[in-house]
């Protein structure tokens, strides 16, 4: 009997170790795609966006022979191991991609909303709940709610209460969620394309009811110009820090500077005691917030104010004049340009991303080169990592 019991125990240990090994020691697929990139080439309106994946961290000069091509400009968002891509133009369409072992994108689902323009910002709440704004000309009074797993539109949120009859255009710029609310940058323009009022607006939506709670405004800066979300790569107009404070980026226009305002955790109003004047701190107008935790916050500085914010000189020619500046949100100061080694780039093509490897990766789409640089968090060393042959990179993600 003792021998039988010992044999059963030994067999149990073998089975346990086999199960343990199958769960913890599975070999990594050597052919899986670990990185995804999006590149846009050409000149508007004749542009092509290329989406492709790589097994290893990119090096050298990347081509697009294995890419999925879209005949327009486009940007990407990352959620989990998937890439979500929008493209410029109607109908408003969002596509979800995975990648095969060759790095070729595989479309896993999509939705299009007839009558709407381009999808702008996308904010993911969970595997089954996400929100998308609609960008482009035309005041469309709705926000899209969708299931990112099934890629189906589940409902829309009525934005009729924030429409204005005196506004020629209305833009929904940037999303961030906190405490059951969705914060959405809102911009009203007149017929000349200028801010309708010298104010910055944020619309607050209650997610449990799917209704607009209220809209808050501030006169210390002007409109929200750029979009973005926690899932995107471009400089954001709204970011949330570790304590839950939301920082909002305003655009420089007229006598108002580019600046950052705050909505403190636990409140839904602008903090009257906080304003970070970026024009004064950096000496020039700035564009967006790139947030990677306390001590690692950046903005895009237009070294030539004439080019702000369209990357155009006085004769309306494209010009690359921008630098990445490191900023301190608490002290409301800047330590300046992160590196003179990064050439001047087009601000509207700026982005940054981080993979938890002690580095932040910055895009530099310049007049004569398109490259991605790394910035080492400890010490601030900057190094060019790779070039892109077909255009400027607009998204770089680690998906596995």
mmCIF file of C-alpha atoms in Angstrom, residues 133 171-178 181-187 200-205 214-216 224 227 237-238:
data_model
loop_
_atom_site.group_PDB
_atom_site.id
_atom_site.type_symbol
_atom_site.label_atom_id
_atom_site.label_comp_id
_atom_site.label_asym_id
_atom_site.label_seq_id
_atom_site.Cartn_x
_atom_site.Cartn_y
_atom_site.Cartn_z
ATOM 1 C CA UNK A 133 -15.084 61.605 -31.964
ATOM 2 C CA UNK A 171 -14.591 70.280 -33.706
ATOM 3 C CA UNK A 172 -14.329 67.605 -31.012
ATOM 4 C CA UNK A 173 -10.632 67.537 -30.112
ATOM 5 C CA UNK A 174 -9.167 64.968 -27.742
ATOM 6 C CA UNK A 175 -10.588 62.562 -25.162
ATOM 7 C CA UNK A 176 -9.682 61.369 -21.686
ATOM 8 C CA UNK A 177 -11.801 59.494 -19.117
ATOM 9 C CA UNK A 178 -11.834 59.675 -15.324
ATOM 10 C CA UNK A 181 -16.836 60.852 -17.007
ATOM 11 C CA UNK A 182 -15.475 61.445 -20.486
ATOM 12 C CA UNK A 183 -13.726 64.780 -21.041
ATOM 13 C CA UNK A 184 -13.797 66.030 -24.627
ATOM 14 C CA UNK A 185 -12.051 69.075 -26.047
ATOM 15 C CA UNK A 186 -14.525 71.232 -27.959
ATOM 16 C CA UNK A 187 -13.631 73.974 -30.448
ATOM 17 C CA UNK A 200 -11.027 77.121 -24.335
ATOM 18 C CA UNK A 201 -13.900 74.616 -23.937
ATOM 19 C CA UNK A 202 -14.114 71.101 -22.494
ATOM 20 C CA UNK A 203 -17.348 69.101 -22.636
ATOM 21 C CA UNK A 204 -17.943 66.575 -19.839
ATOM 22 C CA UNK A 205 -20.066 63.499 -20.562
ATOM 23 C CA UNK A 214 -21.880 70.188 -18.586
ATOM 24 C CA UNK A 215 -19.374 72.270 -20.494
ATOM 25 C CA UNK A 216 -16.575 74.276 -18.852
ATOM 26 C CA UNK A 224 -7.989 73.255 -28.225
ATOM 27 C CA UNK A 227 -6.728 65.874 -30.522
ATOM 28 C CA UNK A 237 -4.749 68.166 -25.795
ATOM 29 C CA UNK A 238 -5.930 66.384 -22.628
#
